[in-house]
PDB file of C-alpha atoms in Angstrom:
ATOM      1  CA  ARG A   1       2.369  13.189  13.438  1.00 56.00           C
ATOM      2  CA  LEU A   2       0.830  10.270  11.927  1.00 60.00           C
ATOM      3  CA  ALA A   3      -1.328  10.562   8.827  1.00 65.00           C
ATOM      4  CA  THR A   4      -5.193  10.037   9.796  1.00 87.00           C
ATOM      5  CA  GLN A   5      -6.988   6.799   7.784  1.00 90.00           C
ATOM      6  CA  GLU A   6      -8.486   9.471   5.357  1.00 90.00           C
ATOM      7  CA  GLN A   7      -5.282  10.874   4.606  1.00 91.00           C
ATOM      8  CA  LYS A   8      -3.505   7.192   3.872  1.00 92.00           C
ATOM      9  CA  ILE A   9      -6.419   6.623   1.490  1.00 94.00           C
ATOM     10  CA  ILE A  10      -5.677  10.100  -0.285  1.00 95.00           C
ATOM     11  CA  PHE A  11      -2.033   9.304  -0.307  1.00 96.00           C
ATOM     12  CA  ARG A  12      -2.705   5.894  -1.780  1.00 96.00           C
ATOM     13  CA  LYS A  13      -4.934   7.433  -4.522  1.00 96.00           C
ATOM     14  CA  MET A  14      -2.168   9.585  -5.166  1.00 97.00           C
ATOM     15  CA  GLU A  15       0.526   6.755  -5.481  1.00 97.00           C
ATOM     16  CA  GLU A  16      -1.550   5.027  -7.733  1.00 96.00           C
ATOM     17  CA  ILE A  17      -1.893   7.961 -10.065  1.00 97.00           C
ATOM     18  CA  LEU A  18       1.696   8.716  -9.870  1.00 98.00           C
ATOM     19  CA  TYR A  19       2.493   5.015 -10.935  1.00 96.00           C
ATOM     20  CA  SER A  20       0.394   4.811 -13.553  1.00 95.00           C
ATOM     21  CA  TYR A  21       2.099   7.899 -15.374  1.00 96.00           C
ATOM     22  CA  ASN A  22       4.444   5.602 -17.520  1.00 94.00           C
ATOM     23  CA  LYS A  23       1.663   3.427 -18.449  1.00 94.00           C
ATOM     24  CA  TYR A  24      -0.310   6.358 -20.125  1.00 95.00           C
ATOM     25  CA  ILE A  25       2.635   7.204 -21.863  1.00 96.00           C
ATOM     26  CA  ASN A  26       3.170   3.800 -23.245  1.00 95.00           C
ATOM     27  CA  LYS A  27      -0.534   3.539 -23.725  1.00 94.00           C
ATOM     28  CA  ILE A  28      -0.373   6.592 -25.858  1.00 95.00           C
ATOM     29  CA  LYS A  29       2.275   4.938 -27.789  1.00 95.00           C
ATOM     30  CA  LYS A  30       0.761   2.016 -28.693  1.00 92.00           C
ATOM     31  CA  ASP A  31      -2.487   3.527 -29.485  1.00 91.00           C
ATOM     32  CA  LEU A  32      -0.644   5.905 -32.069  1.00 92.00           C
ATOM     33  CA  GLU A  33       0.751   2.703 -33.794  1.00 89.00           C
ATOM     34  CA  TYR A  34      -2.374   1.190 -34.058  1.00 85.00           C
ATOM     35  CA  PHE A  35      -3.951   4.603 -35.250  1.00 85.00           C
ATOM     36  CA  ASN A  36      -1.431   4.749 -37.759  1.00 86.00           C
ATOM     37  CA  ASN A  37      -1.558   1.434 -39.079  1.00 85.00           C
ATOM     38  CA  PRO A  38      -4.689   0.506 -40.821  1.00 69.00           C
ATOM     39  CA  ILE A  39      -3.367  -3.410 -40.975  1.00 74.00           C
ATOM     40  CA  LEU A  40      -3.038  -3.355 -37.391  1.00 71.00           C
ATOM     41  CA  LEU A  41      -6.492  -1.717 -37.024  1.00 71.00           C
ATOM     42  CA  LYS A  42      -8.123  -4.588 -38.472  1.00 69.00           C
ATOM     43  CA  SER A  43      -6.968  -6.705 -35.770  1.00 66.00           C
ATOM     44  CA  TYR A  44      -8.129  -4.464 -33.127  1.00 64.00           C
ATOM     45  CA  LYS A  45     -11.083  -6.459 -32.146  1.00 58.00           C
ATOM     46  CA  LEU A  46     -14.290  -4.456 -31.030  1.00 54.00           C
ATOM     47  CA  ASP A  47     -16.635  -5.343 -33.895  1.00 49.00           C
ATOM     48  CA  VAL A  48     -18.840  -7.085 -31.700  1.00 48.00           C
ATOM     49  CA  MET A  49     -21.548  -5.123 -29.404  1.00 48.00           C
ATOM     50  CA  SER A  50     -21.889  -6.978 -26.297  1.00 53.00           C
ATOM     51  CA  GLY A  51     -25.602  -7.949 -25.236  1.00 54.00           C
ATOM     52  CA  SER A  52     -27.238  -6.886 -28.848  1.00 56.00           C
ATOM     53  CA  GLY A  53     -27.239 -10.192 -30.001  1.00 56.00           C
ATOM     54  CA  PHE A  54     -26.569  -9.509 -33.479  1.00 57.00           C
ATOM     55  CA  THR A  55     -22.985  -8.165 -35.124  1.00 59.00           C
ATOM     56  CA  GLU A  56     -23.664  -5.302 -37.337  1.00 60.00           C
ATOM     57  CA  VAL A  57     -22.179  -5.698 -40.856  1.00 64.00           C
ATOM     58  CA  LYS A  58     -19.956  -2.901 -41.400  1.00 70.00           C
ATOM     59  CA  SER A  59     -17.194  -2.730 -44.237  1.00 76.00           C
ATOM     60  CA  ASP A  60     -13.644  -2.524 -43.004  1.00 74.00           C
ATOM     61  CA  MET A  61     -13.506   1.095 -44.008  1.00 79.00           C
ATOM     62  CA  GLU A  62     -16.185   2.021 -41.533  1.00 82.00           C
ATOM     63  CA  ARG A  63     -14.723   0.030 -38.934  1.00 79.00           C
ATOM     64  CA  VAL A  64     -11.462   1.332 -39.392  1.00 81.00           C
ATOM     65  CA  GLU A  65     -13.100   4.979 -39.112  1.00 86.00           C
ATOM     66  CA  GLU A  66     -15.014   4.029 -36.081  1.00 86.00           C
ATOM     67  CA  LEU A  67     -12.030   2.264 -34.378  1.00 86.00           C
ATOM     68  CA  LYS A  68      -9.645   5.653 -35.110  1.00 89.00           C
ATOM     69  CA  VAL A  69     -12.451   7.895 -33.357  1.00 92.00           C
ATOM     70  CA  ARG A  70     -12.269   5.741 -30.723  1.00 90.00           C
ATOM     71  CA  ILE A  71      -8.768   5.656 -30.167  1.00 92.00           C
ATOM     72  CA  SER A  72      -8.136   9.244 -30.932  1.00 94.00           C
ATOM     73  CA  ASN A  73     -10.669   9.744 -27.949  1.00 95.00           C
ATOM     74  CA  ASP A  74      -8.395   7.749 -25.790  1.00 93.00           C
ATOM     75  CA  ILE A  75      -5.533   9.293 -26.721  1.00 95.00           C
ATOM     76  CA  SER A  76      -6.772  12.697 -25.706  1.00 96.00           C
ATOM     77  CA  ARG A  77      -8.153  11.476 -22.506  1.00 95.00           C
ATOM     78  CA  HIS A  78      -4.543  10.092 -21.556  1.00 95.00           C
ATOM     79  CA  GLU A  79      -2.585  13.288 -22.984  1.00 97.00           C
ATOM     80  CA  GLU A  80      -5.201  15.019 -20.596  1.00 96.00           C
ATOM     81  CA  ILE A  81      -4.415  13.410 -17.672  1.00 96.00           C
ATOM     82  CA  LEU A  82      -0.925  13.423 -17.865  1.00 97.00           C
ATOM     83  CA  PHE A  83      -1.163  17.188 -18.511  1.00 97.00           C
ATOM     84  CA  ARG A  84      -2.838  17.513 -15.514  1.00 97.00           C
ATOM     85  CA  ILE A  85      -0.401  14.879 -13.448  1.00 98.00           C
ATOM     86  CA  ASP A  86       2.550  17.436 -15.068  1.00 98.00           C
ATOM     87  CA  SER A  87       0.891  20.672 -13.885  1.00 98.00           C
ATOM     88  CA  ALA A  88       0.361  19.400 -10.331  1.00 98.00           C
ATOM     89  CA  LEU A  89       4.170  18.450 -10.172  1.00 98.00           C
ATOM     90  CA  ASP A  90       5.169  21.471 -11.749  1.00 98.00           C
ATOM     91  CA  MET A  91       3.652  23.257  -8.573  1.00 98.00           C
ATOM     92  CA  VAL A  92       5.939  21.496  -6.121  1.00 98.00           C
ATOM     93  CA  LYS A  93       9.381  20.999  -8.208  1.00 97.00           C
ATOM     94  CA  ASP A  94      11.235  23.363  -5.945  1.00 98.00           C
ATOM     95  CA  HIS A  95      10.010  21.146  -2.589  1.00 97.00           C
ATOM     96  CA  LYS A  96      13.043  20.040  -1.110  1.00 97.00           C
ATOM     97  CA  ASP A  97      11.863  16.220  -1.151  1.00 97.00           C
ATOM     98  CA  TYR A  98      10.667  16.506  -5.114  1.00 97.00           C
ATOM     99  CA  SER A  99      13.314  14.041  -5.974  1.00 97.00           C
ATOM    100  CA  PHE A 100      11.521  11.421  -4.160  1.00 98.00           C
ATOM    101  CA  ILE A 101       8.618  11.530  -6.737  1.00 97.00           C
ATOM    102  CA  GLN A 102      11.130  10.545  -9.684  1.00 96.00           C
ATOM    103  CA  MET A 103      12.777   7.806  -7.869  1.00 97.00           C
ATOM    104  CA  ARG A 104       9.602   6.266  -6.102  1.00 98.00           C
ATOM    105  CA  TYR A 105       7.045   6.526  -8.717  1.00 97.00           C
ATOM    106  CA  PHE A 106       8.872   7.122 -11.874  1.00 95.00           C
ATOM    107  CA  ASP A 107      12.136   4.912 -11.424  1.00 95.00           C
ATOM    108  CA  LYS A 108      10.533   2.478  -9.061  1.00 95.00           C
ATOM    109  CA  LYS A 109      12.957   2.471  -6.551  1.00 98.00           C
ATOM    110  CA  GLY A 110      12.371   0.864  -2.975  1.00 97.00           C
ATOM    111  CA  TYR A 111      12.480   2.773   0.133  1.00 98.00           C
ATOM    112  CA  GLU A 112      15.979   1.112   1.443  1.00 98.00           C
ATOM    113  CA  GLU A 113      17.198   2.068  -1.999  1.00 98.00           C
ATOM    114  CA  ILE A 114      16.215   5.521  -1.531  1.00 98.00           C
ATOM    115  CA  ALA A 115      17.440   5.984   1.717  1.00 98.00           C
ATOM    116  CA  GLU A 116      21.047   4.583   1.004  1.00 98.00           C
ATOM    117  CA  LYS A 117      20.770   7.485  -2.027  1.00 97.00           C
ATOM    118  CA  LEU A 118      19.903  10.088   0.310  1.00 96.00           C
ATOM    119  CA  GLU A 119      22.006   8.990   3.026  1.00 97.00           C
ATOM    120  CA  VAL A 120      18.975   8.771   5.327  1.00 97.00           C
ATOM    121  CA  GLU A 121      17.234   6.215   7.529  1.00 98.00           C
ATOM    122  CA  VAL A 122      14.202   4.231   5.820  1.00 97.00           C
ATOM    123  CA  ARG A 123      11.856   5.747   8.202  1.00 97.00           C
ATOM    124  CA  THR A 124      13.123   9.394   7.184  1.00 98.00           C
ATOM    125  CA  VAL A 125      11.995   8.314   3.825  1.00 98.00           C
ATOM    126  CA  TYR A 126       8.697   7.733   4.767  1.00 96.00           C
ATOM    127  CA  ARG A 127       8.636  10.842   6.450  1.00 96.00           C
ATOM    128  CA  ILE A 128       9.798  12.630   3.152  1.00 97.00           C
ATOM    129  CA  ARG A 129       6.862  10.540   1.306  1.00 97.00           C
ATOM    130  CA  ASN A 130       4.485  12.463   3.648  1.00 95.00           C
ATOM    131  CA  ASN A 131       5.587  15.327   3.230  1.00 96.00           C
ATOM    132  CA  ILE A 132       5.937  15.767  -0.471  1.00 98.00           C
ATOM    133  CA  LEU A 133       2.686  13.979  -0.911  1.00 97.00           C
ATOM    134  CA  SER A 134       1.118  16.680   1.348  1.00 96.00           C
ATOM    135  CA  ALA A 135       2.423  19.244  -0.515  1.00 97.00           C
ATOM    136  CA  LEU A 136       1.180  17.773  -3.788  1.00 97.00           C
ATOM    137  CA  GLU A 137      -2.375  16.587  -2.461  1.00 96.00           C
ATOM    138  CA  ILE A 138      -3.952  20.312  -2.954  1.00 95.00           C
ATOM    139  CA  HIS A 139      -2.383  20.310  -6.453  1.00 97.00           C
ATOM    140  CA  PHE A 140      -3.777  16.866  -7.518  1.00 97.00           C
ATOM    141  CA  LYS A 141      -7.195  18.463  -6.017  1.00 96.00           C
ATOM    142  CA  THR A 142      -7.049  21.596  -8.250  1.00 95.00           C
ATOM    143  CA  GLN A 143      -6.208  19.652 -11.027  1.00 96.00           C
ATOM    144  CA  ARG A 144      -9.149  17.346 -10.426  1.00 95.00           C
ATOM    145  CA  LEU A 145      -7.102  13.916 -10.175  1.00 96.00           C
ATOM    146  CA  LEU A 146      -8.650  13.866  -6.786  1.00 92.00           C
ATOM    147  CA  GLU A 147     -12.305  14.450  -5.541  1.00 79.00           C
ATOM    148  CA  PHE A 148     -12.229  17.598  -2.933  1.00 61.00           C
TER     149      PHE A 148
END
C-alpha cells in the first residue's frame, strides 16, 4: 500500500523531528556552557533590541542575568521536546522495526547501509521505515510533537 500524499508530509515532519534529536542535545550542552560561564555570556550578543531605534544601557550584571533567564528558558524548552520524543519512542521500542530509528535518524546511516546490516533488499528498508513511522505517528500526536 502506497503512502498517501498527506501521509508523506506527516512522515517527513516526523523525520525532521527525529533528525533534530541530537541537535537539541548539543544545543542544551552549549547553552549550559554559556550559562555557567559569565565570560562567555558577555560575548553572547543580544543587547540591541531590533527596531526600537535605541540601545538600552544596562549594566553587565543585568545583561548577564537577562541572558541567564533566556538561556534557561531555551534549555527547558529543548528538554521538554526531548522528553516528548523519548516518551513517544518508548511506546514503540518493542516494535520489530525499532532498530531502523537508531540506524537512520541517530546514526545517520543510508538505506543501502541499513539494507546490508539487516540483510534485506533496499525496498524492504523503505517498507520498514513506513511501518515504524506509522506505529510512531499516534504517539507523536499524543505527545503534541505533531498537530492532530
